[in-house]
Short mmCIF file of C-alpha atoms and ligand atoms in Angstrom, two decimals:
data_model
loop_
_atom_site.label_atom_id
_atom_site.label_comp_id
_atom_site.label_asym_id
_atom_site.label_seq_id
_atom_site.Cartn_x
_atom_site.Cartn_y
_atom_site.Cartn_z
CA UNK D 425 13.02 0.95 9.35
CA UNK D 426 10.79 -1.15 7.44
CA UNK D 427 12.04 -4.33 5.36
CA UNK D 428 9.11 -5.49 3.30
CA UNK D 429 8.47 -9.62 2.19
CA UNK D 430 10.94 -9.21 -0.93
CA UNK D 431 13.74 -7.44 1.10
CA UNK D 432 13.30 -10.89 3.78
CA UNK D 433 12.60 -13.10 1.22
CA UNK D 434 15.28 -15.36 1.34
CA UNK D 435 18.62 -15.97 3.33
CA UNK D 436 20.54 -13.87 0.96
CA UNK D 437 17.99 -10.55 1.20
CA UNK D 438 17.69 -11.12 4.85
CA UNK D 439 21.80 -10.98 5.16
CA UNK D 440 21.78 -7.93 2.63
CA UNK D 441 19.03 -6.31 5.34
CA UNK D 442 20.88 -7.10 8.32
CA UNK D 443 24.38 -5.40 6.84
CA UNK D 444 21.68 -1.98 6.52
CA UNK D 445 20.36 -2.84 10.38
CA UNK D 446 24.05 -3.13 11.41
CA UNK D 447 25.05 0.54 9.99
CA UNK D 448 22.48 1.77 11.00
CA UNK D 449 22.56 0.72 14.42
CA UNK D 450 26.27 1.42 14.96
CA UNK D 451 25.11 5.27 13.79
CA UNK D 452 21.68 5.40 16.21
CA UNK D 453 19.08 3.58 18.07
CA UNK D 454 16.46 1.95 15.59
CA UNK D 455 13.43 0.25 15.60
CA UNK D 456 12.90 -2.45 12.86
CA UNK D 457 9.74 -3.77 11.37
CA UNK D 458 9.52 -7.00 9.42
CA UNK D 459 7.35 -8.38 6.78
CA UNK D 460 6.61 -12.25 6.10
CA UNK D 461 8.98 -13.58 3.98
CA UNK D 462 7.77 -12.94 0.63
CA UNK D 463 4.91 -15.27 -1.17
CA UNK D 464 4.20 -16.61 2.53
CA UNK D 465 1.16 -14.28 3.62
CA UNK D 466 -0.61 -15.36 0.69
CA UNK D 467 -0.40 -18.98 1.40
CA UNK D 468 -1.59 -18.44 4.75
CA UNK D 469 -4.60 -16.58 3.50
CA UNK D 470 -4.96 -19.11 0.76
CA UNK D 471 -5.03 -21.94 3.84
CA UNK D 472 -7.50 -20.53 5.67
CA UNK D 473 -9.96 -20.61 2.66
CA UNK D 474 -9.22 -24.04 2.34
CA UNK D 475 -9.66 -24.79 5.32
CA UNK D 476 -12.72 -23.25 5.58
CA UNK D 477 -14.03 -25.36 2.99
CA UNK D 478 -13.00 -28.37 5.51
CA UNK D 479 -9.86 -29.76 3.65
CA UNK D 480 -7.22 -31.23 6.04
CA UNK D 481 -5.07 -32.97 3.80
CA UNK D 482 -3.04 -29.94 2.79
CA UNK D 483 -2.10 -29.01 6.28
CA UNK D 484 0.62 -31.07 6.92
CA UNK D 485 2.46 -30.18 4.11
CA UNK D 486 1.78 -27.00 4.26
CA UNK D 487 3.41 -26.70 7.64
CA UNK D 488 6.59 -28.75 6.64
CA UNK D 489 6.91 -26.75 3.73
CA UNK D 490 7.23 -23.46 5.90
CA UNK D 491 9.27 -25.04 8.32
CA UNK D 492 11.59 -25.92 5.72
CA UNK D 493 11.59 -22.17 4.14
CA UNK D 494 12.51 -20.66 7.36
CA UNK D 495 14.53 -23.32 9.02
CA UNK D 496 16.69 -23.22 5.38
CA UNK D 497 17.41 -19.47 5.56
CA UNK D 498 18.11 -20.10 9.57
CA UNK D 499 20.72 -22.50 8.42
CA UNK D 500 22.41 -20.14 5.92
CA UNK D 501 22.35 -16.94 8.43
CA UNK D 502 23.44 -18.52 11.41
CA UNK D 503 26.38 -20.57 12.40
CA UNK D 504 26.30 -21.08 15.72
CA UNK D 505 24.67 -24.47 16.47
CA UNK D 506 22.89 -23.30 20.47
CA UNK D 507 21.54 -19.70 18.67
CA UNK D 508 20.33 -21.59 15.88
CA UNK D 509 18.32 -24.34 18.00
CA UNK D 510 16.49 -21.32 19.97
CA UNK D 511 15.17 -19.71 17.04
CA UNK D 512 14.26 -22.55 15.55
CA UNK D 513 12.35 -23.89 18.22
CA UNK D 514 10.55 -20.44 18.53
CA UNK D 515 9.66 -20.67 14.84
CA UNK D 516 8.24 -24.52 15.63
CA UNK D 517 6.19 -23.21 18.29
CA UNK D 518 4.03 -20.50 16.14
CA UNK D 519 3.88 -23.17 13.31
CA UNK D 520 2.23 -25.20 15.76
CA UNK D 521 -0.46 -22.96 16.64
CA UNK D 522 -1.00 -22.34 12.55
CA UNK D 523 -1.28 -26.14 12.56
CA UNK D 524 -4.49 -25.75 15.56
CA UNK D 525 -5.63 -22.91 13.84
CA UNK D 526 -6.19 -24.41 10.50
CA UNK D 527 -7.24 -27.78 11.85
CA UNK D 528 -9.60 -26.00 14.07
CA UNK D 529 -10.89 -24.25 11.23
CA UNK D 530 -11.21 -27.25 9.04
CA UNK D 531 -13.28 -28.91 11.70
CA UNK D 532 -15.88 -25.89 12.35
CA UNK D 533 -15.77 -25.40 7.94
CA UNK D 534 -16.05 -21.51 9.52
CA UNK D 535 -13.72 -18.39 9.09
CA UNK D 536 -14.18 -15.55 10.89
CA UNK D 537 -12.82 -12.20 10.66
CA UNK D 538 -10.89 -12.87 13.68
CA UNK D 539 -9.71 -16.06 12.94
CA UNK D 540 -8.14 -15.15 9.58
CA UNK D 541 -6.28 -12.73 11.37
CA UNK D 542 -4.60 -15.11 13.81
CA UNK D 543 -4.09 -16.94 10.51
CA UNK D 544 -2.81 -14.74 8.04
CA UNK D 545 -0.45 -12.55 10.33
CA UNK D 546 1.25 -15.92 11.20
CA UNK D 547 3.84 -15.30 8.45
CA UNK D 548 5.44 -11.93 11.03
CA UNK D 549 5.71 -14.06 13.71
CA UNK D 550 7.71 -16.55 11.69
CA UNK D 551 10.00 -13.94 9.73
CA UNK D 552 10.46 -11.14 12.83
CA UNK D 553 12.48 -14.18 15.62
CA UNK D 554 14.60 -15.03 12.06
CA UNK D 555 15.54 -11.69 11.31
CA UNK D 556 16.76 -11.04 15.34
CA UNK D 557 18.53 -13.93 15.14
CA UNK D 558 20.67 -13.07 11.65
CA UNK D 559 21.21 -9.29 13.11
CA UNK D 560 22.50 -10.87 16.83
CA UNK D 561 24.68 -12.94 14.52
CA UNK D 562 26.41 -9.84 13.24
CA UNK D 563 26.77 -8.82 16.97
CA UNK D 564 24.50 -6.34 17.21
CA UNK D 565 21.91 -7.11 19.73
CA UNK D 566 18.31 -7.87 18.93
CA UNK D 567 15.03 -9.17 20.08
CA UNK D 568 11.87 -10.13 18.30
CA UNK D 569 8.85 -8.34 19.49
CA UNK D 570 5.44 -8.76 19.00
CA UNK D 571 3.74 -5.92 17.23
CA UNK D 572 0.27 -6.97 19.43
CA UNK D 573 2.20 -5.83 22.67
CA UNK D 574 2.99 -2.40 20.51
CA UNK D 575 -0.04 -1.24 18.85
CA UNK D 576 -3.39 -1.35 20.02
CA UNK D 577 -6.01 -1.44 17.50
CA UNK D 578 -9.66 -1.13 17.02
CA UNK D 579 -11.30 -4.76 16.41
CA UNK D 580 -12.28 -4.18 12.60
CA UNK D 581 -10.31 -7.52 11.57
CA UNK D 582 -8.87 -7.58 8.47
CA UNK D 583 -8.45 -3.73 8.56
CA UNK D 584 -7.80 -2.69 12.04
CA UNK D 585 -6.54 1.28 12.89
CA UNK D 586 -4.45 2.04 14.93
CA UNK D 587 -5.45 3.98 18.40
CA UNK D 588 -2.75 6.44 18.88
CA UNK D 589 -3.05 7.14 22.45
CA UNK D 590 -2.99 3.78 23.66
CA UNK D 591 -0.17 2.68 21.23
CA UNK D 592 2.17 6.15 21.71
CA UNK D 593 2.17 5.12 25.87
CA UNK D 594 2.80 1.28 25.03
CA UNK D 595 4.94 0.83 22.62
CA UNK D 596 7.26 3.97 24.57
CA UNK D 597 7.49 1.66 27.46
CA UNK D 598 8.29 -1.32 25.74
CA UNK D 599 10.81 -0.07 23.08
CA UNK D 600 12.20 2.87 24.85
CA UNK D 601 14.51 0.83 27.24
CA UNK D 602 15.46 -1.09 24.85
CA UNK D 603 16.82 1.61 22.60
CA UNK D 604 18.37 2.84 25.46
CA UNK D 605 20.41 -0.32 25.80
CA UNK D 606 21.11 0.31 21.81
CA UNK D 607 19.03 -3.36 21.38
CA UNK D 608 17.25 -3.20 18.38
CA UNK D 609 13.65 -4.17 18.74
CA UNK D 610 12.56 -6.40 15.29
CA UNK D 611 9.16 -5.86 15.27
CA UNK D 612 6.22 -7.99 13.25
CA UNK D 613 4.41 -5.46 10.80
CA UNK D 614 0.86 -5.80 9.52
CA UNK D 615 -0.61 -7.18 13.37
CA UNK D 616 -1.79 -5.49 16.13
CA UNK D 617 -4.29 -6.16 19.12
CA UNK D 618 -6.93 -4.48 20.28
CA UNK D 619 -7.09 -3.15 23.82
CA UNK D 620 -8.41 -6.60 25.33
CA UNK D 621 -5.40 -8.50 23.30
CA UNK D 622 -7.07 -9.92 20.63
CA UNK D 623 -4.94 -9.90 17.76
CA UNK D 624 -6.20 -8.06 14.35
CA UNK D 625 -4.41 -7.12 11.03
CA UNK D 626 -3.83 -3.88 9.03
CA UNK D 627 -5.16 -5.01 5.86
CA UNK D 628 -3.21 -6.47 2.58
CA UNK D 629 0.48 -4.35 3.05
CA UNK D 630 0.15 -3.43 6.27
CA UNK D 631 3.46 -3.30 7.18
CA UNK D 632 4.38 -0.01 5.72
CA UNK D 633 1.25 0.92 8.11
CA UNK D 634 3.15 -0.41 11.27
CA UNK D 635 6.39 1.18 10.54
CA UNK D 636 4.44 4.60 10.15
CA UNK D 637 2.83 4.02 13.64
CA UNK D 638 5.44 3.52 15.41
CA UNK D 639 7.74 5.95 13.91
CA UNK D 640 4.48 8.15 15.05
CA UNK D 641 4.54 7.23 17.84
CA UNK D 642 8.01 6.99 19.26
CA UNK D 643 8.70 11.08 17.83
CA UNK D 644 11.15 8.80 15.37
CA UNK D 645 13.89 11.41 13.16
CA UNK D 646 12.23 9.82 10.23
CA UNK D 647 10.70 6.24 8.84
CA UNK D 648 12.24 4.41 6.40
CA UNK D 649 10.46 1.82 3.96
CA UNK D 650 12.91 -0.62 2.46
CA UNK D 651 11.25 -2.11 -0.57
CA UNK D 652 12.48 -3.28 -4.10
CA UNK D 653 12.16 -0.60 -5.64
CA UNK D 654 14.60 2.63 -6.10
CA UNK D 655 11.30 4.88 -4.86
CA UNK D 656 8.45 6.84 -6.08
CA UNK D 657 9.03 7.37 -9.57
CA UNK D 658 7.60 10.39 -11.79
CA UNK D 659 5.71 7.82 -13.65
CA UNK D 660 5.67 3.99 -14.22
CA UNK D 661 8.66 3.16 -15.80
CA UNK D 662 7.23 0.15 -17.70
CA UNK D 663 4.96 2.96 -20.00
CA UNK D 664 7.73 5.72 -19.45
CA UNK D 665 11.15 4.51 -20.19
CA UNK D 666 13.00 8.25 -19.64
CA UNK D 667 11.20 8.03 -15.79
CA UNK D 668 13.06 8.85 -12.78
CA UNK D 669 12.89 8.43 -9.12
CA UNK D 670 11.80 11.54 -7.41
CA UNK D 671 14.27 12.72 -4.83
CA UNK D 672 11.67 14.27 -2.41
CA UNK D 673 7.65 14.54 -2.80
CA UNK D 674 5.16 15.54 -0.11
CA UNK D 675 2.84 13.44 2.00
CA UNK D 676 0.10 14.86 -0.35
CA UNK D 677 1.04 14.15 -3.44
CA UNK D 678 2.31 11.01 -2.24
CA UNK D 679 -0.93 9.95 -1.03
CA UNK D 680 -2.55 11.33 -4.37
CA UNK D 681 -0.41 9.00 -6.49
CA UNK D 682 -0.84 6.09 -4.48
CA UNK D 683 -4.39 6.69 -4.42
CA UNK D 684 -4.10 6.71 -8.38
CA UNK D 685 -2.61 3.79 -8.64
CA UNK D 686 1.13 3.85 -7.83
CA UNK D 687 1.42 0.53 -5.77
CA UNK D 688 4.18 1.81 -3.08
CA UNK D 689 2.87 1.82 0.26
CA UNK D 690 -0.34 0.77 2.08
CA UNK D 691 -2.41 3.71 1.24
CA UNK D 692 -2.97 5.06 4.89
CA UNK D 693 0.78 4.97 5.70
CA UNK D 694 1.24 8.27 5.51
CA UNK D 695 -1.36 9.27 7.93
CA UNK D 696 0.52 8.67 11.11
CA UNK D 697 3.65 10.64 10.48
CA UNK D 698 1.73 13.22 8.09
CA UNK D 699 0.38 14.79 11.97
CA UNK D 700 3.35 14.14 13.49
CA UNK D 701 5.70 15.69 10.44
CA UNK D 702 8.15 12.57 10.84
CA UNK D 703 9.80 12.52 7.15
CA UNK D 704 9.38 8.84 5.72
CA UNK D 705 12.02 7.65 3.21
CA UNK D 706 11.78 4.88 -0.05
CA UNK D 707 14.35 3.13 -0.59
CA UNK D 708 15.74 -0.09 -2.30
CA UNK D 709 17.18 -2.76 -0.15
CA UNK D 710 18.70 -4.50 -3.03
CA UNK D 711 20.76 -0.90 -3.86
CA UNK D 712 21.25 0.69 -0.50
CA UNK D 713 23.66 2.98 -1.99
CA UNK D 714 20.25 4.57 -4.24
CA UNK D 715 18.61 7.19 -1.36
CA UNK D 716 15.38 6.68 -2.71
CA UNK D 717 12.64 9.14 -2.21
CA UNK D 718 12.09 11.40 0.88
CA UNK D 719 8.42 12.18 1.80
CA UNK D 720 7.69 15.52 4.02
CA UNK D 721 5.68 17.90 4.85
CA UNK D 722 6.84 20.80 2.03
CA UNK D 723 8.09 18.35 -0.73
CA UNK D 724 10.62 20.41 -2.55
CA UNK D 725 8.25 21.63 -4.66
CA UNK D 726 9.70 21.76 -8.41
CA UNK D 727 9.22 24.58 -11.12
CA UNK D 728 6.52 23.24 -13.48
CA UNK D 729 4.14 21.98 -10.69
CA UNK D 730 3.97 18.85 -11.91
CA UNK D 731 5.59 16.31 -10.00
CA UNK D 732 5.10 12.84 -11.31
CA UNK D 733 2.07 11.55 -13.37
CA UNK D 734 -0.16 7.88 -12.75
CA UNK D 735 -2.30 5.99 -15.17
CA UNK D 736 -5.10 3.50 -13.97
CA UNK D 737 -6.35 1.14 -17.01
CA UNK D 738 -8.88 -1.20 -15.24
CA UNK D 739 -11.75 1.45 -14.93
CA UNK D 740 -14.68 2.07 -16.76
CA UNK D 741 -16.46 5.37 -17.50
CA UNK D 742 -20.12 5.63 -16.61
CA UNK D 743 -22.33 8.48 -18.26
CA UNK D 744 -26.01 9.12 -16.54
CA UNK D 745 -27.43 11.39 -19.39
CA UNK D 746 -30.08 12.94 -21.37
CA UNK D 747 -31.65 16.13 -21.61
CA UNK D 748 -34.17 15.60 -18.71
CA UNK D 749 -31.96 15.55 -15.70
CA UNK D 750 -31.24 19.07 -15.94
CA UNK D 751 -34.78 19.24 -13.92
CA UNK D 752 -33.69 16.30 -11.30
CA UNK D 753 -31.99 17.67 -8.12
CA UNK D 754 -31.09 14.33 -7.21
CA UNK D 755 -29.36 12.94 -9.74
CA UNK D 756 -26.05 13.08 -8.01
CA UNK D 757 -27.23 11.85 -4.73
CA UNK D 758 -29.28 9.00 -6.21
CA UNK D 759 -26.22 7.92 -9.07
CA UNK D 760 -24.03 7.89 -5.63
CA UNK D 761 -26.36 6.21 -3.46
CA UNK D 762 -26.34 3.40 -6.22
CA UNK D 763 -22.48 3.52 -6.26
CA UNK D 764 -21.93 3.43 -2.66
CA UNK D 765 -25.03 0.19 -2.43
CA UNK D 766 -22.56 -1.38 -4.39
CA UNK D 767 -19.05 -0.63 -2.48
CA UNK D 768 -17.83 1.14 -6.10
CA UNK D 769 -14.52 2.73 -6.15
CA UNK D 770 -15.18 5.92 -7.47
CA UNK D 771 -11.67 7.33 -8.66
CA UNK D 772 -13.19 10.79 -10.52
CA UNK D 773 -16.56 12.82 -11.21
CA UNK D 774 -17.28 15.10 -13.72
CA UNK D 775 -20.21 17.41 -14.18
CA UNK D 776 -20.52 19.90 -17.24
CA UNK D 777 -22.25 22.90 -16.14
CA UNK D 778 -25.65 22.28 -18.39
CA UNK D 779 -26.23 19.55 -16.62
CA UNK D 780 -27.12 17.23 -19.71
CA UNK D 781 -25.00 14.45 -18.28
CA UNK D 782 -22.81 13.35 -15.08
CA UNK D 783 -20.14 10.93 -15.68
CA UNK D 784 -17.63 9.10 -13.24
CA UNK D 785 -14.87 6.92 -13.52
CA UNK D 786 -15.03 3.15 -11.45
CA UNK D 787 -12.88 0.21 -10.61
CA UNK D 788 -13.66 -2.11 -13.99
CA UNK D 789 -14.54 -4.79 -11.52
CA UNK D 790 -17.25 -2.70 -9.89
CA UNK D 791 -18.82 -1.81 -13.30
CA UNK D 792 -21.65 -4.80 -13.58
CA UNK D 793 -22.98 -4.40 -10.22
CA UNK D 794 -22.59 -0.76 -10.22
CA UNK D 795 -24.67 -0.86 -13.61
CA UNK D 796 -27.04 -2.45 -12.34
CA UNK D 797 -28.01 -0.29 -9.15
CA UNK D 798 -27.84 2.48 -11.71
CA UNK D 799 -30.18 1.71 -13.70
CA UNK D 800 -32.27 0.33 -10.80
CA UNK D 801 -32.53 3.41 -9.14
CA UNK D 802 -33.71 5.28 -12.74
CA UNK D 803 -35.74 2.84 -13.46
CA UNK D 804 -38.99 5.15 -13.23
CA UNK D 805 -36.91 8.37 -15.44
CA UNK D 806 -35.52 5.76 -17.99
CA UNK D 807 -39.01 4.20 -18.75
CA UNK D 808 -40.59 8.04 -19.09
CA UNK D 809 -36.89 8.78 -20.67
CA UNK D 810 -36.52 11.76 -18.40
CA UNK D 811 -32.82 10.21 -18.28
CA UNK D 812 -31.81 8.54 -21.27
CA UNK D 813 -29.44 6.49 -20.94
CA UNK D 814 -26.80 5.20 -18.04
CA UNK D 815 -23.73 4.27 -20.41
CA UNK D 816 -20.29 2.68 -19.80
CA UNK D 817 -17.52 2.77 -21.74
CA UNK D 818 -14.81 0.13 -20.50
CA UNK D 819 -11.93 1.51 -22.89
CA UNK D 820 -10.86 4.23 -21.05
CA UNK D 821 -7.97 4.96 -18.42
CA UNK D 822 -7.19 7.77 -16.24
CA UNK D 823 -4.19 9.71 -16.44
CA UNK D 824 -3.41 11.70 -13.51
CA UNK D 825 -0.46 14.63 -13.31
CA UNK D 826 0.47 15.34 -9.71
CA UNK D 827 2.03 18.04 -8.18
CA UNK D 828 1.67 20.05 -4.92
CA UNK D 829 2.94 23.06 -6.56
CA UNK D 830 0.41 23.23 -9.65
CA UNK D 831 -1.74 25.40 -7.34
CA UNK D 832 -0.86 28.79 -7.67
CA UNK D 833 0.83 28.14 -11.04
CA UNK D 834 -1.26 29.51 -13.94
CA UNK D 835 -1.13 27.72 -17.26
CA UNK D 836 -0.34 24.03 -16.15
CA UNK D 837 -4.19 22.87 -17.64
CA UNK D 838 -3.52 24.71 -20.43
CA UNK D 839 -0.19 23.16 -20.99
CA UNK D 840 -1.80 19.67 -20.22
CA UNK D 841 -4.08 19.82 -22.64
CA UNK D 842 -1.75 21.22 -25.59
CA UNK D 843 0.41 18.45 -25.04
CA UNK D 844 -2.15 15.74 -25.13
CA UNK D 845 -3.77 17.92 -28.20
CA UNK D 846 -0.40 17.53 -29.78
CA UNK D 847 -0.12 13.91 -29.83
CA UNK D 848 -3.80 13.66 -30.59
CA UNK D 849 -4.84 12.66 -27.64
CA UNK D 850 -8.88 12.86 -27.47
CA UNK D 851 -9.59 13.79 -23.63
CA UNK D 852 -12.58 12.56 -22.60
CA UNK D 853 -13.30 13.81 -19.10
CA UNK D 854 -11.64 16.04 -17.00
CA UNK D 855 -11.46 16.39 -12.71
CA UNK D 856 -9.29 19.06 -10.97
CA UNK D 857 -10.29 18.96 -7.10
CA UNK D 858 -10.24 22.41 -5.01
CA UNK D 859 -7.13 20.87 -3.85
CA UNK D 860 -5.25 21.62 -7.01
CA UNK D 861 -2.58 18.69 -5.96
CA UNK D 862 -3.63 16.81 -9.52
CA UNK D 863 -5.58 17.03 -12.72
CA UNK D 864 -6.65 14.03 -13.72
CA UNK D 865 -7.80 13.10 -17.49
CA UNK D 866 -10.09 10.29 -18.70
CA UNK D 867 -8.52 9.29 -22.08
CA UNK D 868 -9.20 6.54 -24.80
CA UNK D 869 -7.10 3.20 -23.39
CA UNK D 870 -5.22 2.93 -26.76
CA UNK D 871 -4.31 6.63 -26.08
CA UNK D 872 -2.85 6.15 -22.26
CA UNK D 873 0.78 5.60 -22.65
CA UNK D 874 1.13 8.13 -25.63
CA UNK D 875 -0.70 10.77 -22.79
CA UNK D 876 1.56 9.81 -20.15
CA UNK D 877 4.76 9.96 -22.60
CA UNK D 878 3.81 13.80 -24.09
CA UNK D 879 3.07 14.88 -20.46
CA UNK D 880 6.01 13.40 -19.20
CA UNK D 881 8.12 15.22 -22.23
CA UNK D 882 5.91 18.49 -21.37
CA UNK D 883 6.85 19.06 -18.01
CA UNK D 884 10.03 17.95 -17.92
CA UNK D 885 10.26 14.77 -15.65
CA UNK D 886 13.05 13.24 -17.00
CA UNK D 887 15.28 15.75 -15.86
CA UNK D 888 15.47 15.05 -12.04
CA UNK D 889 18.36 14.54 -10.26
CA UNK D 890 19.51 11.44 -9.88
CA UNK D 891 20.09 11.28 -6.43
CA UNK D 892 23.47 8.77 -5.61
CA UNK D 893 25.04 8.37 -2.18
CA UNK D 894 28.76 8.15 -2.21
N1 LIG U 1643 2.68 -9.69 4.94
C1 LIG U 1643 1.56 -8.80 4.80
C2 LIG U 1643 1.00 -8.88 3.40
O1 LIG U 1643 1.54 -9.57 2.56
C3 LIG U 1643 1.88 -7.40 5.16
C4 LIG U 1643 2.93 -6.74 4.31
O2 LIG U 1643 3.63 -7.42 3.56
O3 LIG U 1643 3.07 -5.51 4.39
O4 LIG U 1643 0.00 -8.28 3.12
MG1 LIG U 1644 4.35 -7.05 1.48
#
C-alpha cells in the first residue's frame, strides 16, 4: 500500500492512514510505502536551487521549520515519552545531513543531478521513521526502511528505473522475513540506489512508481495507491459534473488516460505490475469506505467501448502545409527531427491522405521553440514556397474518449462525431492509433467542455456503478 504526501500530510491524515495499515495488517502481511508529507518535496527542491545560487541565510530556518512540522505531528501521534525521543532523534539526524547538503551546496554554488537527489528525496526519509512510529503506537509492529536498500536503480538522477532483477532478489531478502514476523516494513517511495549505493530518485511522483516495484517484485495479491481522490474518474469532474469513478479499468487504458492528461499516478506506474499481472487499486484515504478503482489486466470492459474521456487545454496545434509537400518524402521525418531537437511533447499526429498538410498537437509550452526549429529546418521550401506555411493555432484542446473495448465495436467514431456534430462542435483533427484503446479529437478551446459533456451524455458514463463497501 501506497499513502501519498496528502494522505501523510499532517498528524490527523497520518492517524486516519495508520487505522487502514492496522486492518489491514490484522487481515495479511503488507508492505507500506510513504510519501513526504505533503508541500515538503517541493521545498526541498526549491532549497537546493537556492542554494545553488549560494544563499545560506534560508537554511536555518528552513531546517527548524521542518523539524517543527514533523516533530508537531510526532507529538500528536505518539504518547509515549521513550518512543517518541527515538523517532525524533532519527528525524534530527537526516535533517542534519539536509543541513550539510545544502550548506555544501551553497558553498560549491553547484547542483548536480546527484546531489539534488540526496536533496530532494530527503522529505521520505523524514515522513517513512514517523509513520512506523504512529503504526507501532497502535501496536502493530513496524520499521522504517530505506527504499535505497530495496530497489536498485540505474544512475539517471532525477529519473532513475528500476532494475528488476537486482531489486526482485533484494528487496525479497529484506522484506520477506519481516512479513513473516507480520512486521510491516514502511518503506520511503520516490528513492532508490543504484547498484554501487548511490542514491537516485524516480522523478516528480515517484512514489506510486515504488509501490508498483515492489508489489512487482515481491508477487504482491495486488498494489494499492491511497491518494485523495475516490479514483479514476470517467472524466474530470470539474468540466463533467454527472462524472463517476470507474469501478475497474485496464492497465491500458489507464496508462492512455494518464498519458492524456488525467493526473493520477506517475505515468510509468503501471509498468511493473502490467508484466507481472498484479491488480493495482485507487483509492481515497480520506473515505476508506469508497473502493476506488481496480486496474487489471482485462478491465471489465463495458458495452459502449468507451470507458472514460480526458481533455488537455495547454497544447497548441501546428500545421506544416501547402500544396508542395505532396512531392517531399521527408516531411515527416524532418517536422519530427525539429520536434524531437526541441524535447516537444507530441500528444497526436494527423496526416490527410493528399498529403497537402501534416498537423500535430504539442505541449503549449513547447510551441515557441518548437516553431522555431520548424521553420528552421524549411527554411530552403518556405523561401521557394514548396511548403507554405508552418502554422499554430494555440486555441485548441484535445479531447480524448478511452476505452479498451472500442476495438472491435463498429460505430463508436461514428457515434463520436454525431454527438460532437450535435452540439456543434467543429472537430478539427482527428488520431485513432492501430491500438484502437482511444480516439482522440482536436477541438476549438471554447468548444472543450461542451465536447466532453455530449460525449459523456453519448456513451453513457454517468451510469456506472457506484461502487460502496459496507
Ligand atoms: N515526494 C515526491 C514528490 O513530491 C514523490 C511523491 O510524492 O510521489 O514528487
Ligand atoms: Mg506526491
Amino acid at each position: 500500500m501506497k499513502f501519498g504526501g496528502t494522505s501523510v500530510g499532517d498528524a490527523n491524515c497520518i492517524q486516519r492512514a495508520t487505522t487502514i495499515i492496522e486492518t489491514t495488517a490484522a487481515q495479511r502481511p503488507v508492505v507500506v510505502v510513504v510519501s513526504a508529507m505533503s508541500g515538503v518535496t517541493n521545498r526541498l527542491v526549491n532549497a537546493a536551487q537556492r542554494a545553488e545560487q549560494g544563499e545560506q541565510d534560508f537554511i536555518s530556518p528552513l531546517i527548524v521549520d521542518l523539524h517543527t512540522q514533523h516533530i508537531t505531528a510526532l507529538e500528536s501521534l505518539i504518547a509515549n515519552n521513550a518512543r517518541r525521543a527515538q523517532t525524533a532523534s532519527a528525524i534530527r539526524e537526516v535533517l542534519a545531513e539536509l543541513e550539510r547538503l545544502l550548506r555544501g551546496t551553497a558553498m560549491l554554488r553547484e547542483l548536480t543531478p546527484r546531489a539534488l537527489d540526496a536533496i530532494s528525496g530527503i522529505g521520505e526519509r523524514l515522513s517513512a521513521p514517523l509513520v512506523a512510529a504512529a503504526v507501532n503506537a497502535l501496536g502493530v509492529q513496524a520499521v522504517a526502511i530505506s527504499a535505497t536498500e530495496l530497489i536498485v536503480s540505474d544512475p539517471h538522477h532525477g529519473r532513475a528505473e528500476p532494475l528488476m532483477g537486482p531489486t526482485k532478489n533484494r528487496a525479497t531478502a529484506r522484506l520477506k522475513p519481516l512479513l513473516d514476523q507480520r512486521i510491516v516494513p514502511i518503506v520511503t517511495g520516490f528513492i532508490a540506489a543504484t547498484p554501487e549505493g548511490v542514491q537516485t530518485t524516480l522523478g516528480r511522483g515517484g512514489s506510486d512508481y515504488s509501490a508498483t516495484i515492489l508489489g512487482a517484485a515481491l508477487d504482491a495479491q495486488e498494489t494499492v495507491i491511497w491518494t485523495d481522490v475516490d479514483g479514476v474518474k470517467t472524466a474530470d469532474p470539474r468540466l463533467v459534473p454527472g462524472a463517476q469513478t470507474i469501478p475497474e479499468i485496464s492497465y491500458n487504458e489507464a496508462a492512455e488516460l494518464a498519458y492524456f492528461g488525467a493526473k493520477v499516478l506517475h505515468p510509468n506506474t503501471l509498468r511493473p505490475v502490467t508484466a507481472a499481472g498484479v491488480p493495482v487499486w485507487i483509492r481515497n484515504s480520506f473515505k476508506p469506505e469508497n473502493l476506488g478503482t481496480k486496474i487489471t489486466a482485462k478491465g471489465n470492459s463495458t458495452g459502449g467501448g468507451v470507458k472514460a474521456l480526458t481533455a488537455i487545454k495547454d497544447v497548441t496545434m501546428i500545421t506544416v502545409g501547402g500544396p508542395g509537400i505532396v512531392g517531399l518524402p521527408d516531411v515527416l521525418a524532418r517536422s519530427f527531427a525539429a520536434t524531437a531537437s526541441t524535447r516537444s511533447n507530441v500528444f497526436l499526429v494527423s496526416q490527410s491522405s493528399s498529403q497537402n498538410d501534416i498537423c500535430f498537437v504539442i505541449s503549449s509550452a513547447d510551441e515557441k521553440r518548437a516553431l522555431a526549429a520548424l521553420r528552421e529546418a524549411f527554411a530552403p521550401e518556405i523561401a521557394e514556397q514548396t511548403v507554405e506555411h508552418v502554422n499554430t493555432n494555440p486555441d485548441v484542446a484535445i479531447v480524448a474518449a478511452v476505452g479498451e473495448n472500442m476495438r472491435g465495436i463498429p460505430g463508436v467514431a461514428g457515434r463520436t462525431f454525431t454527438a460532437l456534430g450535435r452540439e456543434n462542435v467543429n472537430i478539427m483533427a482527428i488520431a485513432q492509433g492501430s491500438s484502437e484503446y482511444n480516439i482522440s479529437l482536436v477541438v476549438e478551446k471554447s468548444a472543450m467542455q461542451r465536447a466532453l459533456t455530449a460525449l459523456h451524455h453519448e456513451f453513457r458514463l454517468s451510469e456506472f456503478l457506484v461502487t460502496t463497501k459496507g
